CSV table of C-alpha atoms in Angstrom, one decimal:
chain,number,residue,atom,x,y,z
E,642,ILE,CA,2.2,-6.3,-10.4
E,643,LEU,CA,2.9,-2.9,-8.8
E,644,TYR,CA,1.9,-4.1,-5.6
E,645,SER,CA,4.3,-7.1,-5.9
E,646,VAL,CA,7.0,-4.8,-6.8
E,647,PHE,CA,6.3,-2.6,-3.9
E,648,VAL,CA,6.4,-5.3,-1.5
E,649,MET,CA,9.7,-6.9,-2.7
E,650,VAL,CA,11.4,-3.5,-2.5
E,651,LEU,CA,10.0,-2.8,0.9
E,652,VAL,CA,11.2,-6.1,2.3
E,653,HIS,CA,14.8,-5.7,1.2
E,654,GLY,CA,14.9,-2.0,2.0
E,655,VAL,CA,13.6,-2.5,5.6
E,656,LEU,CA,16.3,-5.4,6.2
E,657,VAL,CA,18.9,-3.2,4.7
E,658,LEU,CA,18.0,-0.1,6.5
E,659,ASN,CA,17.8,-1.9,9.9
E,660,THR,CA,21.1,-3.5,9.4
E,661,VAL,CA,22.8,-0.2,8.5
E,662,MET,CA,21.1,1.7,11.4
E,663,PHE,CA,22.4,-1.1,13.8
E,664,SER,CA,25.8,-0.9,12.6
E,665,ARG,CA,26.2,2.7,12.6
E,666,SER,CA,24.6,3.0,16.1
E,667,MET,CA,27.1,0.3,17.5
E,668,GLN,CA,30.1,2.0,15.9
E,669,SER,CA,28.9,5.3,17.1
E,670,ASN,CA,28.6,4.1,20.5
E,671,PHE,CA,32.0,2.5,20.8
E,672,ASP,CA,33.7,5.6,19.3
E,673,SER,CA,31.8,8.1,21.5
E,674,GLU,CA,32.7,5.9,24.6
E,675,LEU,CA,36.3,5.8,23.7
E,676,ARG,CA,36.6,9.4,22.7
E,677,GLN,CA,34.8,10.5,26.2
E,678,LYS,CA,37.1,8.4,28.3
E,679,ALA,CA,40.3,9.4,26.4
E,680,ASP,CA,39.2,13.1,26.8
E,681,LEU,CA,38.5,12.5,30.5
E,682,THR,CA,42.2,11.5,31.1
E,683,ASN,CA,43.6,14.5,29.2
E,684,THR,CA,41.1,17.0,31.0
E,685,VAL,CA,42.0,15.5,34.4
E,686,PHE,CA,45.7,15.3,34.1
E,687,GLY,CA,46.6,17.8,31.4
E,688,GLU,CA,47.0,20.9,33.7
E,689,SER,CA,48.5,18.9,36.6
E,690,ILE,CA,51.6,17.9,35.1
E,691,ARG,CA,54.6,20.2,34.0
E,692,PRO,CA,58.2,19.6,33.3
E,693,ASP,CA,59.1,21.2,36.8
E,694,ILE,CA,56.6,19.1,38.8
E,695,THR,CA,57.2,19.3,42.5
E,696,THR,CA,56.3,17.1,45.5
E,697,LYS,CA,53.3,19.0,46.3
E,698,ASP,CA,52.0,18.5,42.7
E,699,TYR,CA,52.7,14.7,43.2
E,700,ILE,CA,50.5,14.6,46.3
E,701,ARG,CA,47.7,16.5,44.5
E,702,LEU,CA,48.0,14.4,41.6
E,703,SER,CA,47.7,11.3,43.9
E,704,GLU,CA,44.7,12.8,45.4
E,705,THR,CA,43.1,13.3,42.1
E,706,VAL,CA,43.7,9.8,41.1
E,707,THR,CA,42.1,8.7,44.4
E,708,ARG,CA,39.1,10.8,44.0
E,709,ILE,CA,38.5,9.6,40.4
E,710,ILE,CA,38.6,6.0,41.5
E,711,THR,CA,36.3,6.7,44.3
E,712,THR,CA,33.7,8.6,42.4
E,713,ARG,CA,33.9,6.9,39.2
E,714,PRO,CA,33.2,3.1,39.5
E,715,ASP,CA,33.7,2.6,35.6
E,716,VAL,CA,37.3,4.0,36.0
E,717,SER,CA,40.2,1.8,37.3
E,718,GLY,CA,44.0,1.2,36.8
E,719,VAL,CA,44.7,4.8,36.7
E,720,GLU,CA,48.5,5.4,36.5
E,721,VAL,CA,50.8,8.5,35.8
E,722,VAL,CA,54.2,8.0,34.7
E,723,VAL,CA,57.2,10.4,33.7
E,724,PRO,CA,60.4,9.7,31.7
E,725,ASP,CA,63.2,8.5,34.0
E,726,GLU,CA,66.2,7.8,31.7
E,727,SER,CA,65.6,4.4,29.9
E,728,GLU,CA,62.5,3.6,32.1
E,729,TRP,CA,59.3,5.4,33.5
E,730,ARG,CA,58.9,6.4,36.9
E,731,VAL,CA,55.2,6.1,38.4
E,732,ILE,CA,54.3,9.3,40.0
E,733,ALA,CA,50.6,8.6,40.7
E,734,SER,CA,48.7,5.2,40.6
E,735,SER,CA,45.4,3.8,41.8
E,736,GLU,CA,47.6,1.1,43.5
E,737,ALA,CA,49.8,2.7,46.2
E,738,ASP,CA,52.5,0.3,46.1
E,739,ARG,CA,53.4,1.2,42.6
E,740,GLU,CA,54.0,5.0,43.4
E,741,ASN,CA,57.7,6.2,43.1
E,742,LYS,CA,58.7,3.0,41.4
E,743,ASN,CA,60.3,2.6,38.0
E,744,THR,CA,58.6,0.3,35.4
E,745,GLU,CA,59.2,-0.8,31.8
E,746,ASN,CA,56.1,-0.7,29.6
E,747,VAL,CA,56.0,-1.1,25.7
E,748,GLN,CA,52.7,0.8,25.3
E,749,TYR,CA,54.2,3.9,27.2
E,750,ASP,CA,57.3,3.7,24.8
E,751,ILE,CA,55.1,3.5,21.8
E,752,VAL,CA,52.8,6.4,23.0
E,753,SER,CA,55.9,8.4,23.7
E,754,SER,CA,57.4,7.9,20.4
E,755,ARG,CA,54.1,8.4,18.3
E,756,LYS,CA,52.9,11.3,20.5
E,757,GLN,CA,49.4,9.7,19.9
E,758,ALA,CA,47.0,8.1,22.3
E,759,VAL,CA,46.5,4.3,22.2
E,760,ALA,CA,43.5,2.2,23.3
E,761,THR,CA,43.3,-1.5,23.6
E,762,LEU,CA,40.5,-3.8,24.9
E,763,VAL,CA,41.8,-5.9,28.0
E,764,ASP,CA,40.0,-8.0,30.6
E,765,ILE,CA,39.7,-6.9,34.2
E,766,GLU,CA,37.9,-7.7,37.4
E,767,THR,CA,35.3,-5.4,38.9
E,768,PRO,CA,35.4,-4.7,42.6
E,769,ASP,CA,33.1,-7.7,43.5
E,770,GLY,CA,35.4,-10.0,41.5
E,771,LYS,CA,33.5,-10.7,38.4
E,772,PRO,CA,35.2,-10.6,35.2
E,773,ALA,CA,34.7,-7.5,32.7
E,774,GLN,CA,36.3,-5.8,29.8
E,775,ALA,CA,37.7,-2.4,29.6
E,776,TRP,CA,39.2,0.1,27.2
E,777,HIS,CA,43.0,0.6,28.5
E,778,VAL,CA,43.7,4.1,27.2
E,779,VAL,CA,47.2,5.3,27.2
E,780,THR,CA,47.6,9.1,26.5
E,781,PRO,CA,50.9,11.0,26.2
E,782,LEU,CA,51.0,14.5,27.6
E,783,VAL,CA,52.9,16.9,25.4
E,784,ASP,CA,54.5,20.2,26.6
E,785,ASN,CA,56.5,22.2,23.7
E,786,ASP,CA,56.7,19.0,21.5
E,787,LYS,CA,58.0,17.0,24.3
E,788,VAL,CA,56.4,14.1,26.0
E,789,VAL,CA,56.5,15.1,29.8
E,790,ALA,CA,54.4,12.2,31.0
E,791,VAL,CA,52.1,9.4,30.0
E,792,THR,CA,48.7,8.6,31.5
E,793,ALA,CA,47.0,5.3,31.7
E,794,ILE,CA,43.4,4.3,32.6
E,795,ASN,CA,41.1,1.4,32.2
E,796,VAL,CA,37.6,2.4,31.3
E,797,SER,CA,34.9,-0.1,31.8
E,798,THR,CA,32.8,-0.9,28.6
E,799,ALA,CA,29.7,-1.5,30.7
E,800,ASP,CA,28.2,1.7,29.6
E,801,ALA,CA,29.1,0.9,25.9
E,802,GLU,CA,27.8,-2.6,26.3
E,803,GLU,CA,24.5,-1.2,27.8
E,804,ALA,CA,24.2,1.2,24.9
E,805,ILE,CA,24.9,-1.5,22.3
E,806,SER,CA,22.4,-3.7,24.1
E,807,ALA,CA,19.8,-0.8,23.7
E,808,SER,CA,20.6,-0.5,20.2
E,809,LEU,CA,20.3,-4.4,19.6
E,810,ARG,CA,16.9,-4.2,21.3
E,811,ARG,CA,15.8,-1.3,19.2
E,812,ALA,CA,17.1,-3.0,16.1
E,813,PHE,CA,15.2,-6.3,17.1
E,814,ILE,CA,11.9,-4.2,17.7
E,815,VAL,CA,12.3,-2.8,14.4
E,816,LEU,CA,12.9,-6.1,12.9
E,817,ILE,CA,10.0,-7.7,14.3
E,818,VAL,CA,7.8,-4.7,13.4
E,819,SER,CA,9.2,-4.9,9.9
E,820,VAL,CA,8.6,-8.5,9.5
E,821,THR,CA,5.2,-8.1,10.8
E,822,VAL,CA,4.3,-5.3,8.4
E,823,VAL,CA,5.9,-7.5,5.5
E,824,VAL,CA,3.8,-10.6,6.6
E,825,LEU,CA,0.5,-8.3,6.5
E,826,LEU,CA,1.5,-7.0,3.2
E,827,LEU,CA,2.2,-10.4,1.8
E,828,LEU,CA,-1.1,-11.5,3.1
E,829,ASN,CA,-2.6,-8.7,1.6
E,830,HIS,CA,-0.6,-9.5,-1.6
E,831,TYR,CA,-2.2,-13.0,-1.6
E,832,ARG,CA,-5.6,-11.5,-1.1
E,833,PHE,CA,-5.1,-9.4,-4.3
E,834,VAL,CA,-3.9,-12.3,-6.1
E,835,GLY,CA,-7.2,-14.0,-5.2
E,836,TYR,CA,-9.1,-11.2,-6.3
E,837,ALA,CA,-7.2,-11.2,-9.6
E,838,GLN,CA,-7.9,-14.8,-10.2
E,839,LEU,CA,-11.7,-14.3,-9.3
E,840,LEU,CA,-11.7,-11.4,-11.7
E,841,ASP,CA,-10.1,-13.5,-14.5
E,842,LYS,CA,-12.7,-16.2,-13.9
E,843,GLN,CA,-15.5,-13.7,-13.8
E,844,ARG,CA,-14.4,-12.4,-17.0
E,845,GLU,CA,-14.2,-15.9,-18.6
E,846,LEU,CA,-17.7,-16.6,-17.2
E,847,ASN,CA,-19.0,-13.4,-18.7
E,848,GLN,CA,-17.5,-14.0,-22.0
E,849,LEU,CA,-18.9,-17.6,-22.0
E,850,MET,CA,-22.4,-16.2,-21.2
E,851,SER,CA,-22.1,-13.6,-23.8
E,852,ASP,CA,-21.1,-16.0,-26.4
E,853,PHE,CA,-23.8,-18.3,-25.3
E,854,LEU,CA,-26.4,-15.7,-25.7
E,855,SER,CA,-25.1,-14.7,-29.0
E,856,VAL,CA,-25.3,-18.2,-30.3
E,857,ALA,CA,-28.5,-19.1,-28.8
E,858,THR,CA,-30.3,-15.9,-30.0
E,859,HIS,CA,-29.0,-16.3,-33.6
E,860,GLU,CA,-30.0,-20.0,-33.6
E,861,LEU,CA,-33.5,-19.1,-32.0
E,862,LYS,CA,-34.2,-16.5,-34.8
E,863,ALA,CA,-34.2,-18.9,-37.7
E,864,PRO,CA,-37.1,-21.1,-36.4
E,865,MET,CA,-38.9,-18.2,-35.4
E,866,ALA,CA,-38.7,-16.8,-38.6
E,867,VAL,CA,-40.1,-20.0,-40.1
E,868,ILE,CA,-43.0,-20.2,-37.6
E,869,LYS,CA,-44.0,-16.5,-38.4
E,870,GLY,CA,-43.8,-17.0,-42.0
E,871,ASN,CA,-45.9,-20.4,-41.9
E,872,ILE,CA,-48.5,-18.5,-39.5
E,873,ASN,CA,-48.7,-15.5,-42.2
E,874,ASN,CA,-49.2,-18.0,-45.1
E,875,ILE,CA,-52.0,-19.9,-43.2
E,876,GLU,CA,-53.7,-16.5,-42.6
E,877,ASP,CA,-53.3,-15.2,-46.1
E,878,GLY,CA,-55.1,-18.7,-47.1
E,879,ILE,CA,-52.1,-19.9,-49.2
E,880,PHE,CA,-52.9,-23.4,-47.8
E,881,GLY,CA,-56.7,-23.1,-48.1
E,882,ALA,CA,-59.5,-21.2,-46.5
E,883,VAL,CA,-59.0,-20.9,-42.7
E,884,PRO,CA,-61.9,-22.0,-40.7
E,885,GLU,CA,-63.6,-19.1,-38.9
E,886,GLY,CA,-63.0,-20.5,-35.5
E,887,ILE,CA,-59.3,-21.1,-36.0
E,888,SER,CA,-58.4,-17.4,-36.7
E,889,PRO,CA,-58.4,-16.3,-33.1
E,890,GLN,CA,-56.1,-19.0,-32.3
E,891,LEU,CA,-53.8,-18.1,-35.1
E,892,LYS,CA,-54.0,-14.6,-34.1
E,893,ALA,CA,-53.0,-15.6,-30.5
E,894,ILE,CA,-50.0,-17.8,-31.9
E,895,GLU,CA,-48.9,-14.7,-34.0
E,896,GLN,CA,-48.9,-12.4,-31.0
E,897,GLN,CA,-47.0,-14.8,-28.8
E,898,THR,CA,-44.6,-15.5,-31.6
E,899,ASP,CA,-44.0,-11.7,-31.9
E,900,ARG,CA,-43.6,-11.6,-28.2
E,901,LEU,CA,-41.1,-14.3,-28.3
E,902,ASN,CA,-39.4,-12.6,-31.2
E,903,ASN,CA,-39.0,-9.4,-29.2
E,904,LEU,CA,-37.5,-11.3,-26.3
E,905,ILE,CA,-34.9,-12.9,-28.5
E,906,ASN,CA,-34.1,-9.5,-30.0
E,907,ASP,CA,-33.5,-8.3,-26.5
E,908,LEU,CA,-31.2,-11.1,-25.7
E,909,LEU,CA,-29.4,-10.3,-28.7
E,910,ASN,CA,-28.9,-6.7,-27.9
E,911,VAL,CA,-27.8,-7.6,-24.5
E,912,SER,CA,-25.2,-9.9,-26.0
E,913,ARG,CA,-24.0,-7.1,-28.3
E,914,ILE,CA,-23.9,-4.5,-25.6
E,915,GLU,CA,-21.7,-6.8,-23.5
E,916,GLN,CA,-19.3,-7.5,-26.3
E,917,GLY,CA,-19.2,-3.8,-27.2
E,918,LYS,CA,-20.5,-4.7,-30.8
E,919,ILE,CA,-23.9,-2.7,-30.5
E,920,THR,CA,-23.7,0.3,-33.1
E,921,TYR,CA,-25.8,3.4,-33.2
E,922,THR,CA,-26.9,5.4,-36.4
E,923,ILE,CA,-27.8,9.0,-35.2
E,924,ALA,CA,-30.2,10.8,-37.5
E,925,ASN,CA,-32.8,13.5,-37.5
E,926,VAL,CA,-35.9,11.5,-36.3
E,927,ASP,CA,-39.5,12.8,-35.7
E,928,LEU,CA,-40.2,11.5,-32.1
E,929,SER,CA,-43.9,12.3,-32.5
E,930,LYS,CA,-44.4,10.2,-35.5
E,931,THR,CA,-42.5,7.2,-33.9
E,932,ILE,CA,-44.7,7.5,-30.7
E,933,GLY,CA,-47.8,7.9,-32.9
E,934,ASP,CA,-47.1,4.6,-34.7
E,935,ILE,CA,-46.6,2.7,-31.4
E,936,VAL,CA,-49.7,4.2,-30.0
E,937,ALA,CA,-51.7,3.1,-33.0
E,938,PHE,CA,-50.2,-0.4,-32.7
E,939,TYR,CA,-51.3,-0.7,-29.1
E,940,HIS,CA,-54.8,0.8,-29.6
E,941,ASP,CA,-56.7,-2.4,-29.8
E,942,LYS,CA,-54.8,-3.9,-26.7
E,943,SER,CA,-55.6,-1.0,-24.6
E,944,THR,CA,-59.2,-0.5,-25.7
E,945,SER,CA,-59.7,-4.2,-24.8
E,946,LYS,CA,-58.9,-3.2,-21.3
E,947,GLY,CA,-60.9,-0.1,-21.2
E,948,ILE,CA,-57.7,2.0,-21.3
E,949,ASN,CA,-57.3,5.1,-23.6
E,950,ILE,CA,-53.8,6.3,-24.6
E,951,HIS,CA,-53.9,10.1,-24.9
E,952,TYR,CA,-51.3,11.4,-27.2
E,953,GLU,CA,-51.7,14.4,-29.5
E,954,GLN,CA,-48.9,16.1,-31.0
E,955,ALA,CA,-49.7,18.3,-34.0
E,956,THR,CA,-46.0,19.6,-34.6
E,957,PRO,CA,-43.2,17.4,-35.2
E,958,VAL,CA,-40.7,16.8,-32.4
E,959,ASN,CA,-37.3,16.2,-34.0
E,960,VAL,CA,-34.5,14.8,-32.3
E,961,MET,CA,-31.0,13.4,-33.0
E,962,VAL,CA,-31.3,9.8,-32.2
E,963,ASP,CA,-31.0,6.1,-33.3
E,964,ALA,CA,-34.4,5.5,-34.8
E,965,GLY,CA,-34.4,1.7,-33.9
E,966,ARG,CA,-33.3,2.3,-30.3
E,967,ALA,CA,-35.7,5.0,-29.7
E,968,GLN,CA,-38.6,2.9,-31.1
E,969,GLU,CA,-37.4,0.1,-28.5
E,970,ILE,CA,-37.3,2.5,-25.6
E,971,PHE,CA,-41.0,3.7,-26.2
E,972,THR,CA,-42.3,0.5,-27.1
E,973,ASN,CA,-41.2,-0.9,-23.7
E,974,LEU,CA,-42.6,2.2,-22.0
E,975,ILE,CA,-46.0,2.2,-23.6
E,976,ASP,CA,-46.2,-1.6,-23.4
E,977,ASN,CA,-45.7,-1.6,-19.7
E,978,ALA,CA,-48.1,1.3,-19.4
E,979,VAL,CA,-50.8,-0.8,-21.0
E,980,LYS,CA,-50.0,-3.9,-19.3
E,981,TYR,CA,-49.9,-2.9,-15.7
E,982,THR,CA,-52.4,0.0,-15.8
E,983,VAL,CA,-55.5,-0.6,-13.8
E,984,GLU,CA,-58.6,-0.8,-15.9
E,985,ALA,CA,-60.6,2.3,-16.5
E,986,ARG,CA,-57.4,4.3,-15.9
E,987,ASP,CA,-55.7,6.1,-19.0
E,988,VAL,CA,-52.2,6.6,-20.1
E,989,PHE,CA,-50.8,10.0,-20.9
E,990,ILE,CA,-47.9,10.8,-23.1
E,991,THR,CA,-46.6,14.4,-23.4
E,992,HIS,CA,-43.6,16.3,-24.5
E,993,GLU,CA,-41.7,19.2,-23.0
E,994,VAL,CA,-39.7,21.0,-25.4
E,995,THR,CA,-36.9,23.5,-24.7
E,996,LYS,CA,-34.0,25.0,-26.6
E,997,ASP,CA,-32.0,21.8,-27.0
E,998,THR,CA,-33.9,19.2,-25.0
E,999,VAL,CA,-37.0,17.2,-25.3
E,1000,VAL,CA,-38.4,15.6,-22.0
E,1001,THR,CA,-41.0,12.9,-22.8
E,1002,ARG,CA,-43.2,11.7,-20.1
E,1003,VAL,CA,-45.3,8.4,-20.0
E,1004,ARG,CA,-47.8,8.5,-17.2
E,1005,ASP,CA,-49.8,5.4,-16.4
E,1006,GLY,CA,-52.0,4.1,-13.5
E,1007,GLY,CA,-50.0,0.9,-12.9
């Protein structure tokens, strides 16, 4: 769930961030280009025009315009006008035939009245005759709060368009990378969903297995108790005297019945452990007595294989354990030791008692 929320937030966040970054970058490029060209106009012409401009100043100004047109391919349509009664007189122009001529121009009037620069996007032709767009920037030149001249200049948007194209490419690359990352995250998410489904199925299977073990062991205990009880009754002579040749067979049946009953108890314990239902009753238990009883129980079996179980513990070994669980543990250890030890090898059981720990070792030759 957390991963799903993370993926959804990331997808929308990346797309919004990419859009905002592209928009801001494009706007910044446009604004920067416009300010740069407008400042260029003011810088070039601002100090060249005064109310008392002379013929030499005109010549120098015309030379400046010519130099700008020559050195700056992105600049065209340069024109400088001064007020002349109700019209404007061109004192310098990139078009030589317009110099020293009067002209009417609404933009010049607006700029003069507002004393603020105006910029409009216009269609032009490049020197090689191709159509293009440019910012037509008209700037008033003010001296003592009086407009003494107006400059006009066409600034090609090629640089801005190139910058915008670069921004578009960056945005497109970011978008591709973002989509790729999102797709990978979604694929990973689907994998997590698959894992979750497998985990649910595994839990269901484990629960079914635990339930089956629990039911099966309980159902098996009842007939085993009946078999065990009848065998004991036969051995006790309740149904009559037992022929001498049958006693060993009954004894073998009883042993195998006990073994099967132990297996059923083990299955029942496994079921209880998996279901978290097993309980422990911790008490002070004499471990030496528990092990002594188990050794006595396996005496006949070990002797028949020529194996001696060596265990001598005179003093009690008291530990805090569950008596039933401790008996199961040491029964399994000693049973395996007797079962798998090679004949004529002995089994040794020892204790090592420290301040608060008892280490019990069962050493066999199996």
